[in-house]
GROMACS .gro file of C-alpha atoms in nm:
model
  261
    1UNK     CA    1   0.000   0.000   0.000
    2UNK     CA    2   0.105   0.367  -0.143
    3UNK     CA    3   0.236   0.574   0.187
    4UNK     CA    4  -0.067   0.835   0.069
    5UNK     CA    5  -0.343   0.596   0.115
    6UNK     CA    6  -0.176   0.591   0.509
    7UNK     CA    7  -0.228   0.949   0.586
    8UNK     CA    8   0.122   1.037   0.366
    9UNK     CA    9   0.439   1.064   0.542
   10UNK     CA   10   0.572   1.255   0.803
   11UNK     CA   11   0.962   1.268   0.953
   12UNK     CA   12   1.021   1.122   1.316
   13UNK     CA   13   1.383   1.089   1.439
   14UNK     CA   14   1.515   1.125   1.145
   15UNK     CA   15   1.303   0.840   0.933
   16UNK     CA   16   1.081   0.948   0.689
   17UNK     CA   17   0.791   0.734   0.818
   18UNK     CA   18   0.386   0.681   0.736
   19UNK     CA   19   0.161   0.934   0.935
   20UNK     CA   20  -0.044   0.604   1.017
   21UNK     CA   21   0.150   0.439   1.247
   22UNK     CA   22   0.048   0.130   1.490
   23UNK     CA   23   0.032   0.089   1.863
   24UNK     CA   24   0.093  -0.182   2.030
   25UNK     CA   25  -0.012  -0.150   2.373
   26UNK     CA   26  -0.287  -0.423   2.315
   27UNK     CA   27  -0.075  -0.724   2.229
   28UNK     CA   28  -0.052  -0.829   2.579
   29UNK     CA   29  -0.310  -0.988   2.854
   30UNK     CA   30  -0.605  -0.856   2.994
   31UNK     CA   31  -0.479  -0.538   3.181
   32UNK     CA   32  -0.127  -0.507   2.953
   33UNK     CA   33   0.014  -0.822   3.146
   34UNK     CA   34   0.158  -1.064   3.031
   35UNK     CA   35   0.160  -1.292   2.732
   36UNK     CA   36  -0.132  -1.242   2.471
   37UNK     CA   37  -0.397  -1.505   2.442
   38UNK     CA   38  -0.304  -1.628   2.112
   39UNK     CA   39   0.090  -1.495   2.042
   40UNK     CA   40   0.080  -1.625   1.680
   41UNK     CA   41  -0.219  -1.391   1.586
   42UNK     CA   42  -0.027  -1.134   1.781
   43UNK     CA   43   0.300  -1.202   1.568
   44UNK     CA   44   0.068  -1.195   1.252
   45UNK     CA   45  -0.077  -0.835   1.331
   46UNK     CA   46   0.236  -0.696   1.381
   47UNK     CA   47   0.343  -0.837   1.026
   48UNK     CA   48   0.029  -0.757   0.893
   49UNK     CA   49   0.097  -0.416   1.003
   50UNK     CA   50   0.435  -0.381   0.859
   51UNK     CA   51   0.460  -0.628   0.553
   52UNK     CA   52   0.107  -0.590   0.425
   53UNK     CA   53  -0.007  -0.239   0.508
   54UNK     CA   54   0.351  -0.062   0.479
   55UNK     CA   55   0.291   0.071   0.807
   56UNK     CA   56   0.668   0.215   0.883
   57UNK     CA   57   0.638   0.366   1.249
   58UNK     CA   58   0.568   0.101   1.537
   59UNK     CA   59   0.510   0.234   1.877
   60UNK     CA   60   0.568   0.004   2.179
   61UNK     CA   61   0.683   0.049   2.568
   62UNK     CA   62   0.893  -0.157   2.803
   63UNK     CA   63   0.592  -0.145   3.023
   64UNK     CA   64   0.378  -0.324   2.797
   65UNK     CA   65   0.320  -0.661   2.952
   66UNK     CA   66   0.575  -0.559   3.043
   67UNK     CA   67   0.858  -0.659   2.846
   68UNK     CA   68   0.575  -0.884   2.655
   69UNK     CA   69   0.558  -0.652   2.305
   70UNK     CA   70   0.909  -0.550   2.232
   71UNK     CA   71   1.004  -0.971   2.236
   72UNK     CA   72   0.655  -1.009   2.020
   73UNK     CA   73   0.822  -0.709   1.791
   74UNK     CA   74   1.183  -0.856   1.782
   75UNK     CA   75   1.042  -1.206   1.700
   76UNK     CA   76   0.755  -1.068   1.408
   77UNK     CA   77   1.006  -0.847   1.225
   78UNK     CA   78   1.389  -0.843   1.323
   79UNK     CA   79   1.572  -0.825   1.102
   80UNK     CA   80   1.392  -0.470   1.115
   81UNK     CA   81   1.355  -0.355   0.739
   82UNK     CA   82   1.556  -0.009   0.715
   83UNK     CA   83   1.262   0.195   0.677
   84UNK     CA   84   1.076   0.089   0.937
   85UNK     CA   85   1.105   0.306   1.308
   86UNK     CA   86   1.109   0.086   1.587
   87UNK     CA   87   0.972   0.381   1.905
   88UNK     CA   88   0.983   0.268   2.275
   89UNK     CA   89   0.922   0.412   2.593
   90UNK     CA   90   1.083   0.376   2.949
   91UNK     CA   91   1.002   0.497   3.297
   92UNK     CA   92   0.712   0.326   3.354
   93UNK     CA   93   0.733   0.073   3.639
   94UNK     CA   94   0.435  -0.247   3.584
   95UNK     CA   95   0.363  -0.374   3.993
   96UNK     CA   96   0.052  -0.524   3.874
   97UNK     CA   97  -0.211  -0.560   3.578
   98UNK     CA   98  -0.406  -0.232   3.530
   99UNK     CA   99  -0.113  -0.046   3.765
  100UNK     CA  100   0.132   0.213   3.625
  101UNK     CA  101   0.392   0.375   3.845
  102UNK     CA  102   0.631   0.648   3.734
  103UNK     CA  103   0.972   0.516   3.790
  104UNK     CA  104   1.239   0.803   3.686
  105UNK     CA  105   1.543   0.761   3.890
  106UNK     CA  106   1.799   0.742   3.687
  107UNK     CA  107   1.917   0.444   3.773
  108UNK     CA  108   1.627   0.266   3.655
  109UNK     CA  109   1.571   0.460   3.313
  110UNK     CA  110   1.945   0.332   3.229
  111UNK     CA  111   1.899  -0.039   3.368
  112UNK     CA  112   1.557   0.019   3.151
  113UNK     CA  113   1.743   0.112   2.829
  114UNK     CA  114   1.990  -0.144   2.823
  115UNK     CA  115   1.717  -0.396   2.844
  116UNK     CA  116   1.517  -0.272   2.591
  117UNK     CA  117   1.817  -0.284   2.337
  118UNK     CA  118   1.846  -0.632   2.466
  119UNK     CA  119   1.460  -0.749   2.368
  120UNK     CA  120   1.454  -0.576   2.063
  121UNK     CA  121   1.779  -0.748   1.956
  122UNK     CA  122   1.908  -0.356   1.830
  123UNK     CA  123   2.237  -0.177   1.918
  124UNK     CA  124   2.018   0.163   1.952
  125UNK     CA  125   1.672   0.298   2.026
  126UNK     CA  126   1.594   0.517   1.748
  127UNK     CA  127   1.346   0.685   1.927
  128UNK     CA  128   1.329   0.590   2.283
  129UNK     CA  129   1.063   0.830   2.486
  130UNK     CA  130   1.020   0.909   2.897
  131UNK     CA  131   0.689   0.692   2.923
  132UNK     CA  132   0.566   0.936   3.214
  133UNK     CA  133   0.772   1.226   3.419
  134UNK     CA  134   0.826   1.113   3.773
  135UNK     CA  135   0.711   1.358   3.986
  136UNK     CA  136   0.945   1.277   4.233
  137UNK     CA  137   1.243   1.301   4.004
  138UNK     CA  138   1.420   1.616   3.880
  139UNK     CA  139   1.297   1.656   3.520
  140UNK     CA  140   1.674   1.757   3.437
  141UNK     CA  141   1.792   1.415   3.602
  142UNK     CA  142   1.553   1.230   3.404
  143UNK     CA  143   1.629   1.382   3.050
  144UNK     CA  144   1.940   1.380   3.176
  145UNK     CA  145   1.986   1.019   3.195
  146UNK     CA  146   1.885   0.973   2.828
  147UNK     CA  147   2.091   1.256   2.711
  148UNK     CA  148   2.372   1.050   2.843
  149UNK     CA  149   2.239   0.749   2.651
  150UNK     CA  150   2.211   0.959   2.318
  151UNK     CA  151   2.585   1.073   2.368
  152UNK     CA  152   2.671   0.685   2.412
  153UNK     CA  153   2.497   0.605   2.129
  154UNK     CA  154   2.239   0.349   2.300
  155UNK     CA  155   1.954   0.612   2.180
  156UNK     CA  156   1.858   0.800   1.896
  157UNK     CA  157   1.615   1.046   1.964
  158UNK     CA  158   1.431   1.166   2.263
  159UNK     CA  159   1.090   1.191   2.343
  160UNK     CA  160   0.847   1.267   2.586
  161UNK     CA  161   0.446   1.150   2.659
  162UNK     CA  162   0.212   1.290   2.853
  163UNK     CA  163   0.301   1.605   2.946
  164UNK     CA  164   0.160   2.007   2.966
  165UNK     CA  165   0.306   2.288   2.793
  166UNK     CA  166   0.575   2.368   3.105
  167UNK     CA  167   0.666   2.002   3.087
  168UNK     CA  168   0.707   2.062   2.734
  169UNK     CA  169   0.906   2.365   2.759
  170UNK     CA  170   1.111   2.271   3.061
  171UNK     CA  171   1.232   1.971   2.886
  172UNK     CA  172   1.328   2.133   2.541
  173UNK     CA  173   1.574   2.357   2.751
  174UNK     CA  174   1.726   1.982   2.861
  175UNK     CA  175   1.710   1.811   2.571
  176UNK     CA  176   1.612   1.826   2.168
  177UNK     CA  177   1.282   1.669   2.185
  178UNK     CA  178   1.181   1.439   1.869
  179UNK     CA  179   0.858   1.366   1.906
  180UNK     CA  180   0.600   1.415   2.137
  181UNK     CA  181   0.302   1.149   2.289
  182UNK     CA  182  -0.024   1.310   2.419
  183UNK     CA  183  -0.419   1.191   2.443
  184UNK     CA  184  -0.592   1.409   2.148
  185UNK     CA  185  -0.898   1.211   1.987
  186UNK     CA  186  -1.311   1.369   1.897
  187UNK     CA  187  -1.420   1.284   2.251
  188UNK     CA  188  -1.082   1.457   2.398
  189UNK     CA  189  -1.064   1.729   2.205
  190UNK     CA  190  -0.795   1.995   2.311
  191UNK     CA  191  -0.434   1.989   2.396
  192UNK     CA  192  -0.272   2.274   2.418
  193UNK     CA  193   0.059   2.094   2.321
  194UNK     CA  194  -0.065   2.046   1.979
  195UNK     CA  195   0.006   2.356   1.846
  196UNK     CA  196   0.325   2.405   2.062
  197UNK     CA  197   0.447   2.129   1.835
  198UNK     CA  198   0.297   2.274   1.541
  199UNK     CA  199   0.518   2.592   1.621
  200UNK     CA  200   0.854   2.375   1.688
  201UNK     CA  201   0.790   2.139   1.361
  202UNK     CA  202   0.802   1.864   1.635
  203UNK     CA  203   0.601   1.575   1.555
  204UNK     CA  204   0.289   1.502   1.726
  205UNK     CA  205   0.160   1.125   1.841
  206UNK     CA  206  -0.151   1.089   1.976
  207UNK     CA  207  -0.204   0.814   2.146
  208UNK     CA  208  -0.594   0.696   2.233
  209UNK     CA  209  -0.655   0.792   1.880
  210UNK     CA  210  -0.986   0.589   1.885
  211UNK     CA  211  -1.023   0.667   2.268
  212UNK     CA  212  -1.007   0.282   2.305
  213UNK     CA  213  -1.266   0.196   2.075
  214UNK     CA  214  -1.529   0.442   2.180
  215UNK     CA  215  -1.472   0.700   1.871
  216UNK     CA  216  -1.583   0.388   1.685
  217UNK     CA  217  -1.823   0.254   1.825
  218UNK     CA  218  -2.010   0.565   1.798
  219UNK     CA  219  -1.961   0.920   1.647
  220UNK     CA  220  -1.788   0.929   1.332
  221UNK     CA  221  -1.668   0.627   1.374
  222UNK     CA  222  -1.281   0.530   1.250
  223UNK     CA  223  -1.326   0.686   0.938
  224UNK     CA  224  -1.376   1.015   1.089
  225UNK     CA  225  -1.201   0.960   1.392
  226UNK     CA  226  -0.907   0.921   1.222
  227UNK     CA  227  -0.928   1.203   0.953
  228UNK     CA  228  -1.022   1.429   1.229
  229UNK     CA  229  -0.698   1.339   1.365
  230UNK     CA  230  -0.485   1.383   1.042
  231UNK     CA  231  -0.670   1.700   0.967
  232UNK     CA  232  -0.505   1.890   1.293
  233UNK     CA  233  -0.165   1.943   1.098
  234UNK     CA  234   0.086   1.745   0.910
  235UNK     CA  235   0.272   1.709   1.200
  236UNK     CA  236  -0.004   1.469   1.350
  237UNK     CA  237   0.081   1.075   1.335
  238UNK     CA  238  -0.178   0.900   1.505
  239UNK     CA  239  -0.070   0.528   1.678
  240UNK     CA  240  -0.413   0.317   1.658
  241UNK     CA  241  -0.349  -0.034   1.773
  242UNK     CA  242  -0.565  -0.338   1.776
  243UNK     CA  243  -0.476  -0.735   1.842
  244UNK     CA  244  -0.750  -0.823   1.536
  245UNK     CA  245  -0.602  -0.871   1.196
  246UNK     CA  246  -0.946  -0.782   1.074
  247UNK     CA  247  -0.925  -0.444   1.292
  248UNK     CA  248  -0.613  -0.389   1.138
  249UNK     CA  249  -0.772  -0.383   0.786
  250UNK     CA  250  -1.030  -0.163   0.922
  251UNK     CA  251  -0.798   0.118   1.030
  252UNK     CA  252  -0.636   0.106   0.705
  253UNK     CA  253  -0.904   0.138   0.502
  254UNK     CA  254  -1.053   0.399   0.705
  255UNK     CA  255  -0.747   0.584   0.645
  256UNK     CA  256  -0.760   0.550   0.301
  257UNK     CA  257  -1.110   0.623   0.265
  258UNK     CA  258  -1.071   0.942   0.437
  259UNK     CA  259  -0.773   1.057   0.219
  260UNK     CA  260  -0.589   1.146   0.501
  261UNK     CA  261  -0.764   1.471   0.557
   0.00000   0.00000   0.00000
């Protein structure tokens, strides 16, 4: 499939990559633990996603499972074809299903890197972001940490999730920031981060981009969920993800229905 009929393309730590990219977050168990229900179909999605669709940027996090989606990634598609970005996230610490802790000591966000390289079978993370800003961390220490993994060569590019427009602008005084990850979808609406990235030519990922399935389930359903989306500003590369091959087809054709405006 033509990169137009994905949304067109868009650059993201230095890869020219489709606006349409793919999540992963829901190849794992109930509550993003563990070990999908059926890891073949899982394997075949990610493929599917890659091989099939041309889909070129895949989005995953250590805390996935966690650890569960970057071996599913490494064992679907390694060798990685050269065009393809490969984007995790660290600082997220998994105590339980459905629990999320912000883990930023830098201590951890290293020990965190070096085991992501290690899963994902890769020398460097092109684009590794902070999962979440640990408010009980210096910001500085925590960018800090990854700057000194950039300079080593262990990452590419930085980037950050979830954040407001001081977290934004504190951290681009620490660091050159890639690419940024924030909730925008029709049911959430506003994000004043948006156009801060607009402003800085930064590239903007919303995650959600369906708000979990609710934008199509009702509203204007994928179609229009996701041309909403790509309509905001050709810096906007939306990260649905699905475990359902046939979900997977949906999205796509959505995309290409809606001719990526």
């Amino acid at each position: 499939m033509s990169s137009a009929r994905l949304g067109g393309t868009i650059e993201i730590a230095g890869k020219t990559v489709t606006r349409l990219g793919f999540g992963t977050m829901r190849l794992t168990g109930p509550g993003t633990w563990g070990d999908p229900d059926d890891r073949e179909r899982a394997l075949a999605v990610l493929r599917q996603a890659v091989h099939t669709h041309g889909i070129s940027h895949i989005d995953t996090a250590d805390a996935y499972g966690p650890h569960t989606v970057e071996h599913l990634i490494k064992d679907a598609l390694y060798p990685y074809p050269d065009h393809v970005l490969i984007a995790t996230k660290v600082g997220f610490a998994r105590p339980a299903p459905n629990m999320w802790a912000p883990h930023g000591h830098p201590v951890y966000l290293r020990s965190c890197v070096e085991a992501s390289l290690r899963r994902l079978k890769v020398e460097r993370l092109e684009l590794c972001y902070l999962h979440r800003i640990d408010p009980e961390v210096a910001l500085d220490d925590q960018l800090g940490t990854l700057a000194a993994l950039r300079d080593e060569g262990k990452i590419g590019h930085i980037g950050i999730s979830k954040v407001t427009p001081e977290n934004f602008r504190r951290a681009q005084k620490e660091v050159p920031i890639a690419a940024v990850q924030n909730v925008l979808n029709v049911n959430d609406r506003y994000d004043p981060v948006l156009e801060l990235c607009h402003d800085e030519e930064i590239p903007y990922v919303p995650y959600r981009p369906l708000d979990a399935g609710a934008a199509a389930a009702s509203g204007p359903g994928v179609t229009g969920a996701l041309s909403w989306l790509l309509a905001r500003g050709p810096h906007v590369a939306p990260i649905p993800g699905t475990s359902s091959p046939e979900h997977l087809n949906d999205i796509v054709r959505a995309v290409a229905e809606g001719g990526g405006t």
